[in-house]
Coordinates of C-alpha atoms in Angstrom, one line a residue:
Chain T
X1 CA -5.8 35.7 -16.2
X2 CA -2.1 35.4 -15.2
X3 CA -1.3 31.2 -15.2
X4 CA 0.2 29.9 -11.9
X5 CA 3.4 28.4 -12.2
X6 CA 3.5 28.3 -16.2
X7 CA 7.5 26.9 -16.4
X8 CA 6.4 23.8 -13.7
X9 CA 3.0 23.2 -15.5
X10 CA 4.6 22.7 -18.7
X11 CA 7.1 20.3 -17.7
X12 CA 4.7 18.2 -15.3
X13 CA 2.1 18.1 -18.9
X14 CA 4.9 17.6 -21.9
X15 CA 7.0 14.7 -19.7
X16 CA 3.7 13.1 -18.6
X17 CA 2.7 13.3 -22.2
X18 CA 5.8 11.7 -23.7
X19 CA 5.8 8.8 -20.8
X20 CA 2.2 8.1 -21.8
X21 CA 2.4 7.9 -25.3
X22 CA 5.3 6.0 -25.0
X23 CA 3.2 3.5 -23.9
X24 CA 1.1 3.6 -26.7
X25 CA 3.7 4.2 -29.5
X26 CA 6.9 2.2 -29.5
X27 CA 9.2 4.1 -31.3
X28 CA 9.1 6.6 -28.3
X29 CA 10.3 4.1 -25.7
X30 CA 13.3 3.7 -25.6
X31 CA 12.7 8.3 -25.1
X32 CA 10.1 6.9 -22.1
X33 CA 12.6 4.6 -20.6
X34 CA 15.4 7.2 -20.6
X35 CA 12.8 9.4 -19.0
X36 CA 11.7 6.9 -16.3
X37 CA 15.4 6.2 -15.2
X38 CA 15.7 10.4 -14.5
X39 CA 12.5 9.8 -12.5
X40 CA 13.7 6.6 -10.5
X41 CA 16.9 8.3 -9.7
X42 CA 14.9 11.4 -9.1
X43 CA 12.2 9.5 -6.5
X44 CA 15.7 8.0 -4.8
X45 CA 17.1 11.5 -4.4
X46 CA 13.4 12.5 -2.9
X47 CA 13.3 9.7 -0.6
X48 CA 16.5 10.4 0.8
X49 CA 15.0 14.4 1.6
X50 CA 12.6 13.3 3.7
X51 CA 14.6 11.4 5.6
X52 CA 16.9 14.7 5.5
X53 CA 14.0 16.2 6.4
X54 CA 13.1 13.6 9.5
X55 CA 16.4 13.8 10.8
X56 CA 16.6 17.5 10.6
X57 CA 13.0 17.2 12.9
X58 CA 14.1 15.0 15.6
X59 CA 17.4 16.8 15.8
X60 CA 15.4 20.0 16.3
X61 CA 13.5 18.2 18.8
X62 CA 16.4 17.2 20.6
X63 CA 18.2 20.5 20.4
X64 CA 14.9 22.2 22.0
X65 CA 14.4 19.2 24.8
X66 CA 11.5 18.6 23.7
X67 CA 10.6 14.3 23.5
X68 CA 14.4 14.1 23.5
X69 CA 14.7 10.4 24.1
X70 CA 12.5 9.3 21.3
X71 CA 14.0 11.3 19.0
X72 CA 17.4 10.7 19.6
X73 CA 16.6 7.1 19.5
X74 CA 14.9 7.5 16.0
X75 CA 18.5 9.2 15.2
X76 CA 20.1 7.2 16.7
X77 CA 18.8 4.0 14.9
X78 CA 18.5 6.1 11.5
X79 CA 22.2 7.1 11.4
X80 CA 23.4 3.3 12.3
X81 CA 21.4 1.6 9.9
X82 CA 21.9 4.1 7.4
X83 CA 26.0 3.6 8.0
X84 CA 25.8 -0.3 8.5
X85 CA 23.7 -0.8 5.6
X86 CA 25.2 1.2 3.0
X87 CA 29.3 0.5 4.0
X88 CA 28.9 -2.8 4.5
X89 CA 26.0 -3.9 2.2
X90 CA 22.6 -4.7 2.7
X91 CA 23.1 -8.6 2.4
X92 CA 26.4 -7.9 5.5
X93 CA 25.9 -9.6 9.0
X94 CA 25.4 -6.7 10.8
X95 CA 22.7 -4.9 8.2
X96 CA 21.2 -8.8 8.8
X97 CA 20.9 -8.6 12.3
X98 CA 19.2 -5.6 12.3
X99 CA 16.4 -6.6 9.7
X100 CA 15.6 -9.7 11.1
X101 CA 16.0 -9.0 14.9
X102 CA 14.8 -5.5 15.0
X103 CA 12.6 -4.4 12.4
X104 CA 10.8 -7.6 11.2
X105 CA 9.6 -8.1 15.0
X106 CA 8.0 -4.8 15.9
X107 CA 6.8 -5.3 12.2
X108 CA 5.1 -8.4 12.7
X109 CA 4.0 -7.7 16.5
X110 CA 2.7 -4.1 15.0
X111 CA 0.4 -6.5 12.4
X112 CA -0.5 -9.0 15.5
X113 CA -1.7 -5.8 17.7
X114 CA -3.5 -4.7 14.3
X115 CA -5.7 -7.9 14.4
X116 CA -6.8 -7.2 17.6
X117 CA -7.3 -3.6 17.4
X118 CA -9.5 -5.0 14.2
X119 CA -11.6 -7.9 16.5
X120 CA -12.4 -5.3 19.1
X121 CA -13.2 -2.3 16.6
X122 CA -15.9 -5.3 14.8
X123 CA -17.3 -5.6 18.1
X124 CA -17.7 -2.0 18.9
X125 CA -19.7 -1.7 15.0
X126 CA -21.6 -4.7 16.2
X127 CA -22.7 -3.1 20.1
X128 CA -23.4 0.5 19.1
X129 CA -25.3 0.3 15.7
X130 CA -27.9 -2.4 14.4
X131 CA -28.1 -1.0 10.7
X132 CA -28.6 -3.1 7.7
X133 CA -25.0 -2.9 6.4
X134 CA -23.5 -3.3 9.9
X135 CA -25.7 -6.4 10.3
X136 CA -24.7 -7.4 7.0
X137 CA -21.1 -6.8 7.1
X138 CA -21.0 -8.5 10.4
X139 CA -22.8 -12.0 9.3
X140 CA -20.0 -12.2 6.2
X141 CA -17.7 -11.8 8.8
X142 CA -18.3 -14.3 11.0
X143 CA -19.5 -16.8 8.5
X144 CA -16.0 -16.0 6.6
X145 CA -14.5 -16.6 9.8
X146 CA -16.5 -20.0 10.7
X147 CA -15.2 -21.3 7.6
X148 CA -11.6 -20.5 7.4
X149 CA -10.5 -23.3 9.1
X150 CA -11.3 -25.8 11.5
X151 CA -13.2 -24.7 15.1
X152 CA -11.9 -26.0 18.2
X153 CA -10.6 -29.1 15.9
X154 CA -13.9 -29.4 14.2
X155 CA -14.0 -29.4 10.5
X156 CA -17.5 -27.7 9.1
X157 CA -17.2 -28.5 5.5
X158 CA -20.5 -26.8 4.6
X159 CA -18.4 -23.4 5.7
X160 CA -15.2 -23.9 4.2
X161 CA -16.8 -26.0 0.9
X162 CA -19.9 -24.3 0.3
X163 CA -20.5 -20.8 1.9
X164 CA -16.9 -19.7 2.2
X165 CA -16.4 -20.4 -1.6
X166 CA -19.5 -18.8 -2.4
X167 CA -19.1 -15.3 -0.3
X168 CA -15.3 -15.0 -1.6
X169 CA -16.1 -16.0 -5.3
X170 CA -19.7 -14.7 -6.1
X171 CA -21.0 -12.3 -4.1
X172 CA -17.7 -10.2 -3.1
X173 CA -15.6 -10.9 -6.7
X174 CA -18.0 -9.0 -8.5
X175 CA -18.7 -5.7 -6.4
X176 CA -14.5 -6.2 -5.9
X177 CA -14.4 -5.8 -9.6
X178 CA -16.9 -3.0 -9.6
X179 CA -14.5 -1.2 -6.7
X180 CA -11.4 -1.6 -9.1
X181 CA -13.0 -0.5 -12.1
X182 CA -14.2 2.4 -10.2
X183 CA -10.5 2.9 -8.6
X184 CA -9.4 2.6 -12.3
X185 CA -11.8 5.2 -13.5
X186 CA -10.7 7.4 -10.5
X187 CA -6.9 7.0 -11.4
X188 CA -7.5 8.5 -15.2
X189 CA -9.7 10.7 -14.4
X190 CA -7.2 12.1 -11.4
X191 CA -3.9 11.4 -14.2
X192 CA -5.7 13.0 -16.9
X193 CA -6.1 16.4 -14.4
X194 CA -2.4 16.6 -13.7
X195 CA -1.9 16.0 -17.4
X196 CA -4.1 19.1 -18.7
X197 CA -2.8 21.1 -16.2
X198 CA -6.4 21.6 -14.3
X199 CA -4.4 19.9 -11.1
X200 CA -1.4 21.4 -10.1
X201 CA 0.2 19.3 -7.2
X202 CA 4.0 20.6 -6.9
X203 CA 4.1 23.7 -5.5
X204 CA 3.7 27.4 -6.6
Chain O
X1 CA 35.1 -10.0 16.2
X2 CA 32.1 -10.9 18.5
X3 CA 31.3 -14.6 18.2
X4 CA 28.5 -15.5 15.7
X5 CA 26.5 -17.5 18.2
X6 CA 26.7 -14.4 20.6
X7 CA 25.5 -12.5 18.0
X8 CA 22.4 -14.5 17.4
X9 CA 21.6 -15.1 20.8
X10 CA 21.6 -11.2 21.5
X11 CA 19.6 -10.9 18.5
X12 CA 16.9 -13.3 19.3
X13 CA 16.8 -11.8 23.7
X14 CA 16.6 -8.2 21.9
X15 CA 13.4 -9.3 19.3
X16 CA 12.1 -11.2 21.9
X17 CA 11.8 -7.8 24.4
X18 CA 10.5 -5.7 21.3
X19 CA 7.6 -8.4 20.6
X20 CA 7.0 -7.9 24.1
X21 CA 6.5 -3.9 24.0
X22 CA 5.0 -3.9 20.9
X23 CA 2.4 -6.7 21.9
X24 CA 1.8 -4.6 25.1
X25 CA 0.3 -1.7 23.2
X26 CA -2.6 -4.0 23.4
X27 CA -3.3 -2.7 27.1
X28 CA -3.1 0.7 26.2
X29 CA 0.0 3.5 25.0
X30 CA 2.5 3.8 26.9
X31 CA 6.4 5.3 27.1
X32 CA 8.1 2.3 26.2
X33 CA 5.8 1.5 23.4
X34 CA 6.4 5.0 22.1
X35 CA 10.6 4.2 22.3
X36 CA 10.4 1.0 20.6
X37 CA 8.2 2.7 18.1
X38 CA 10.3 5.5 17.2
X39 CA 13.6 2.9 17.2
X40 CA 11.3 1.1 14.5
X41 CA 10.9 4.1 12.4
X42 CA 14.3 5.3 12.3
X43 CA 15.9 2.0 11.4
X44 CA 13.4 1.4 8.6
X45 CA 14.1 4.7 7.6
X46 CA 17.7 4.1 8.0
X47 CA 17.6 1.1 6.0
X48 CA 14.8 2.5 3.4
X49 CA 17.7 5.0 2.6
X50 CA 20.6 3.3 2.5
X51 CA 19.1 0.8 -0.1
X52 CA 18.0 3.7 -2.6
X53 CA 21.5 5.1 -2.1
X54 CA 23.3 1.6 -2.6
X55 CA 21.0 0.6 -5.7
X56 CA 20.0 3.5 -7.5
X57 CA 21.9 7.1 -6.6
X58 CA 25.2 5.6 -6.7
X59 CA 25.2 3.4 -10.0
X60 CA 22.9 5.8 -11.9
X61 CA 24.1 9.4 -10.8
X62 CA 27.3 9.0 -8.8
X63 CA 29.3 6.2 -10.6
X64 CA 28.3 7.4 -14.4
X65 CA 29.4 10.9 -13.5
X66 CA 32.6 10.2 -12.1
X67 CA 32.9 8.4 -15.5
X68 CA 32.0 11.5 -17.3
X69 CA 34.8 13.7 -15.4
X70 CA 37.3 11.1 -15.8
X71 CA 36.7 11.2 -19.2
X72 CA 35.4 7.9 -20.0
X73 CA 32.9 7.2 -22.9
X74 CA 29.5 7.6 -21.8
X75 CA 26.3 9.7 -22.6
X76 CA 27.0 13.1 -21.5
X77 CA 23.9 14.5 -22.4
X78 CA 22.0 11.9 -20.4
X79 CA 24.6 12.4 -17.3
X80 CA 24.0 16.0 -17.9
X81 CA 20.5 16.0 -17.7
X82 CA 20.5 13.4 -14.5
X83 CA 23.3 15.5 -12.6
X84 CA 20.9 19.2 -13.6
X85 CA 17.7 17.5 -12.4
X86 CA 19.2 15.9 -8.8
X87 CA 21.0 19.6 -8.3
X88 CA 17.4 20.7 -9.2
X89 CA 15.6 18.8 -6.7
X90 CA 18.5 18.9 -4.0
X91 CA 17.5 23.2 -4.0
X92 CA 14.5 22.1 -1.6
X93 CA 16.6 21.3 1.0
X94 CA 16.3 24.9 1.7
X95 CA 13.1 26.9 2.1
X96 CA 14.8 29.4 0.4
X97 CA 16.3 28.1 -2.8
X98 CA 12.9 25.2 -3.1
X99 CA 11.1 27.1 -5.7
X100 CA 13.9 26.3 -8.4
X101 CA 13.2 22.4 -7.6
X102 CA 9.6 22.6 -8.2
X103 CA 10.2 21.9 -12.2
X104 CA 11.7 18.8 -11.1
X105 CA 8.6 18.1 -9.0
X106 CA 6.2 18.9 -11.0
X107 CA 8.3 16.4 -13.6
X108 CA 8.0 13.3 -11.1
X109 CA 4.1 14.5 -10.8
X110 CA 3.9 14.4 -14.6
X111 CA 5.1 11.0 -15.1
X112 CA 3.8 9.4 -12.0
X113 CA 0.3 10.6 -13.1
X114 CA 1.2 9.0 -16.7
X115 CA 2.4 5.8 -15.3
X116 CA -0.6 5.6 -13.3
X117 CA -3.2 6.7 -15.9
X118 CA -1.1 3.7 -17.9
X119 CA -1.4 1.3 -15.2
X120 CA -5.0 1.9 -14.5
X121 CA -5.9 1.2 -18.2
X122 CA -3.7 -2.0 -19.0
X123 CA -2.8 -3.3 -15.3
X124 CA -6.6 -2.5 -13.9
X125 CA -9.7 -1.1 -16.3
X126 CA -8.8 -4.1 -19.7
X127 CA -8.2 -6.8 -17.6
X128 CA -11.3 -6.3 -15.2
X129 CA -13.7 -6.0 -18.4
X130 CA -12.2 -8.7 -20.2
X131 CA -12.9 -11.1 -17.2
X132 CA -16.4 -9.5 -16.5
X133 CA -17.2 -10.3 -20.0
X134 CA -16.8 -13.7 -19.2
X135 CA -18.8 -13.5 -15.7
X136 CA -21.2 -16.5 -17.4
X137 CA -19.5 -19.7 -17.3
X138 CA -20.1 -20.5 -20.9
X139 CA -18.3 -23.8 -21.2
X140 CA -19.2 -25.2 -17.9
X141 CA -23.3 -24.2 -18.8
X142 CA -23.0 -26.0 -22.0
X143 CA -21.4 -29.3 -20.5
X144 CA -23.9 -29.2 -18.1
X145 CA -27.0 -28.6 -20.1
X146 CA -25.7 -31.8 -22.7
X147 CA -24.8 -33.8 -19.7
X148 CA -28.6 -33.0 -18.3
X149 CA -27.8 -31.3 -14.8
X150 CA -30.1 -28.7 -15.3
X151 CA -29.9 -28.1 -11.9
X152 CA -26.1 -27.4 -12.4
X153 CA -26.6 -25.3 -15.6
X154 CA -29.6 -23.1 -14.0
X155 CA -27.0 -22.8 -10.6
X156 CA -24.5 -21.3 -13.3
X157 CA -26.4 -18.8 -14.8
X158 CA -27.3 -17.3 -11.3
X159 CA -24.2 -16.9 -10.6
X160 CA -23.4 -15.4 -13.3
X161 CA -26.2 -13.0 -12.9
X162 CA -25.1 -12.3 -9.1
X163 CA -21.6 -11.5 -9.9
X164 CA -22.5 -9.0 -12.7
X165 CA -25.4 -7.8 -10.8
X166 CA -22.6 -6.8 -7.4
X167 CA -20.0 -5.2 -10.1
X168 CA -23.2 -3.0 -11.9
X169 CA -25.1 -2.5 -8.6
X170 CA -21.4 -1.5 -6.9
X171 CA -20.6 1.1 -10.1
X172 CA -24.0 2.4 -9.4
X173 CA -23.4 3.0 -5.9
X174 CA -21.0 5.6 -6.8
X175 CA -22.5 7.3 -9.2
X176 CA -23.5 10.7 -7.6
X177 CA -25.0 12.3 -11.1
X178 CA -28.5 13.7 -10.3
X179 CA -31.2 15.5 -12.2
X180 CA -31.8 19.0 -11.9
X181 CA -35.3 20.0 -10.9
X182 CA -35.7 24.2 -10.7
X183 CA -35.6 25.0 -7.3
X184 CA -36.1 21.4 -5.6
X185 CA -33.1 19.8 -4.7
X186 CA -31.8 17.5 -7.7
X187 CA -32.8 13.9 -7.8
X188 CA -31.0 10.5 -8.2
X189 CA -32.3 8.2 -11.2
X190 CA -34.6 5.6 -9.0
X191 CA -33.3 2.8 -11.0
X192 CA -29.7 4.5 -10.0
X193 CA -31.4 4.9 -6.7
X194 CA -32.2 0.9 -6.1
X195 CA -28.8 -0.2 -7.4
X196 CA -26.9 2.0 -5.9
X197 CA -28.8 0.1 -2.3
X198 CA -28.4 -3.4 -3.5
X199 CA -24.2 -2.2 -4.7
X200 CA -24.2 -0.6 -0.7
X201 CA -25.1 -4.4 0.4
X202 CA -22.9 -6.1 -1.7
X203 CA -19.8 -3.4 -0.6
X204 CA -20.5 -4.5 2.6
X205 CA -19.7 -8.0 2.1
X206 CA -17.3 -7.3 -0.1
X207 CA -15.3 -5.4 3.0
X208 CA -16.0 -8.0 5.5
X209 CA -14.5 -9.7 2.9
X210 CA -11.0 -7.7 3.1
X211 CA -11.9 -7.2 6.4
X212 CA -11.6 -11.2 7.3
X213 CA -8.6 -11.8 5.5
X214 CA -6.8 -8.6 7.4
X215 CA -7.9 -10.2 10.4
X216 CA -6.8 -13.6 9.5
X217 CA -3.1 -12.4 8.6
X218 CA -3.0 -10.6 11.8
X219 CA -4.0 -13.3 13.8
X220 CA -1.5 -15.8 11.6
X221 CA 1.1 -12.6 12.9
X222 CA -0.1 -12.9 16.3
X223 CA 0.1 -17.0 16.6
X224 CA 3.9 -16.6 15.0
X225 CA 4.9 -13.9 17.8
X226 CA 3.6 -16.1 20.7
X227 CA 5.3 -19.3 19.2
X228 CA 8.6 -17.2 18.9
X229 CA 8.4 -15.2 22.6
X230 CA 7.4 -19.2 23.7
X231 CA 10.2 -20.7 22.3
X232 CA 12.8 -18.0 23.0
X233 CA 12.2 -18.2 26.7
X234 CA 11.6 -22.0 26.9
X235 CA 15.2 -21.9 25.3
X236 CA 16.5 -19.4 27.3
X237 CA 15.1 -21.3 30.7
X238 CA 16.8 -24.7 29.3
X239 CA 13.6 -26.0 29.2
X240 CA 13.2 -28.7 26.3

């Protein structure tokens, strides 16, 4: 059986090995620190080839007039902020003014549209199926809701003092801590793959 | 030098017409949406970049190494091995040379998949059994049972026994393991079976859950936008 990519597989187990035991065994972490410093700089250096890569995209796109104007505006933007930002320092006016008065807005209105999109997708579970768990899911909802603050100016303390409480720190704290076990369990078991080399994500 | 008022003024007329767009998406997609949204990406992108340049590629790869060629006293092996694994990794910009840079990958996979296996354990798995160990309310049942509020004491113990019963009942629901029986199809546990229905009920709640406090933020989102469109045009018509 001829192994598939034997020189990648060995460096993804013995690096992932040494970082983990590090953990465990302090006399190898000041090895695992030096090692997670390559990788920060090394995650850096990735980031900045997708956006290579994203640039290299939209110029395609706009070489081959093809959505032109969105991608040259996504150049555009990229290749000011990118200058602004790194010549004159993230904390400058100018890198300032384009945080606060261009990205945190279509930020925030983008998580304002998401609540909507969310009310009308409950809605839509609510109208097309009447199964136990939508009917379920749907009560919690609305009694969550009820209780989350006053209604039209009317406090309903039995909501926010009794049945809010109760939802948020009985019934949905345990299965919650059931789910991250469960997410836990799921991380190892996925980590421990990579590490004996029965999951190969990086390439050929 | 443009004035700083001028500046802020422009600022707050330009945010004002992206809340605008974006918010409009709510009547359907459109052109302009699409625009504003790709403006958003590229100067996130543009600023996710220059950050990771600024605070870790220059002082940890560029600086140290233009230490190391002007001959001043730092780790050279560690330099070494930082300037070999970027040059590494900087082979995938082309589709020809990527296959060298898939060590490198495979390195950030190896240690991401530690870190997380190391994260899950002593961030996630200890902490959540420690606490569910303590699901009863030990103290609390005791100071209620010599105080003589049985009521209270009996109210603990339930739930106590809901809160473990949702974490058990919510493991069970994702446990697929089923017996094998010859040639009929294999069978889940019953006991698994009943759990794994009462752990579906309590996910449920326990999304609406998430659910309601998504929504909430968004509509905290929502109420800020409107106050800030509100207040930028009542300033901008000189109303008070």
């Amino acid at each position: 059986m001829k192994l598939r990519a034997p020189i990648s597989t060995a460096v993804a187990i013995s690096f992932g090995l040494l970082v983990l035991l590090g953990i465990f065994i302090p006399d190898l972490a000041d090895f695992r620190n030096r090692i997670l410093n390559w990788a920060m700089l090394l995650a850096a250096l990735a980031l900045l080839l997708g956006l290579f890569n994203l640039a290299q995209v939209h110029w395609q796109r706009v070489r081959g007039r093809e959505a032109t104007v969105y991608s040259a505006a996504l150049l555009v933007t990229m290749a000011i902020t990118f200058a602004v930002t790194l010549l004159q320092g993230s904390d400058s006016a100018n890198a300032e003014w384009i945080f606060n008065y261009v990205v945190v807005p279509i930020e925030t209105s983008l998580m304002a549209v998401l609540a909507i999109s969310l009310t009308l997708a409950a809605a839509r579970v609510f109208q097309q199926r009447t199964e136990l768990m939508n009917m379920v899911f749907i009560v919690t909802l609305l009694l969550l809701l009820v209780g989350a603050g006053p209604l039209f100016g009317v406090e309903l303390p039995y909501f926010t003092r009794v049945i809010n409480p109760y939802i948020n720190n009985v019934l949905a704290l345990g299965a919650m801590r059931g789910l991250l076990i469960g997410v836990a369990l799921g991380t190892i078991t996925t980590g421990v793959r990579i590490l004996i080399g029965a999951d190969r994500p990086y390439g050929a | 030098m443009i004035p700083a008022e001028l500046l802020i003024q422009a600022g707050l007329l330009v945010a004002a017409a992206l809340t605008l767009v974006t918010l409009s998406y709510i009547f359907g997609d459109h052109p302009v949406f699409r625009f504003v949204l790709h403006i958003f990406i590229g100067a996130a992108a543009g600023y996710a970049g220059a950050i990771a340049v600024q605070d870790v590629i220059l002082p940890q790869l560029v600086f140290p190494a233009i230490e190391l060629a002007s001959g001043g006293n730092v780790d050279v092996v560690d330099i070494g091995m930082r300037v070999g694994l970027s040059a590494l990794l900087l082979t995938k910009l082309s589709p020809r040379t990527a296959r060298f840079g898939n060590p490198v990958t495979a390195m950030l996979v190896g240690v991401g998949a530690a870190l997380a296996i190391g994260g899950a354990i002593q961030g996630t798995l200890l902490p959540q059994i420690n606490t569910s160990a303590q699901i009863f309310d030990v103290a609390g049942f005791d100071l209620a049972l010599q105080g003589g509020y049985y009521g209270e004491s009996l109210q603990i113990i339930l739930q106590g026994m809901l809160a473990l019963l949702a974490m058990v009942s919510t493991l069970a629901y994702f446990h697929f393991g089923a017996e094998a029986r010859g040639k009929q199809a294999p069978l889940r546990n019953v006991l698994v079976d009943v759990l794994a229905w009462a752990g579906s009920v309590f996910i449920a709640i326990t999304l609406a859950t998430l659910f309601s406090g998504v929504l909430l933020s968004g509509m905290g989102a929502l109420t800020e936008r409107l106050d800030f469109l509100y207040s930028t045009i009542s300033a901008l018509l000189g109303m008070p």
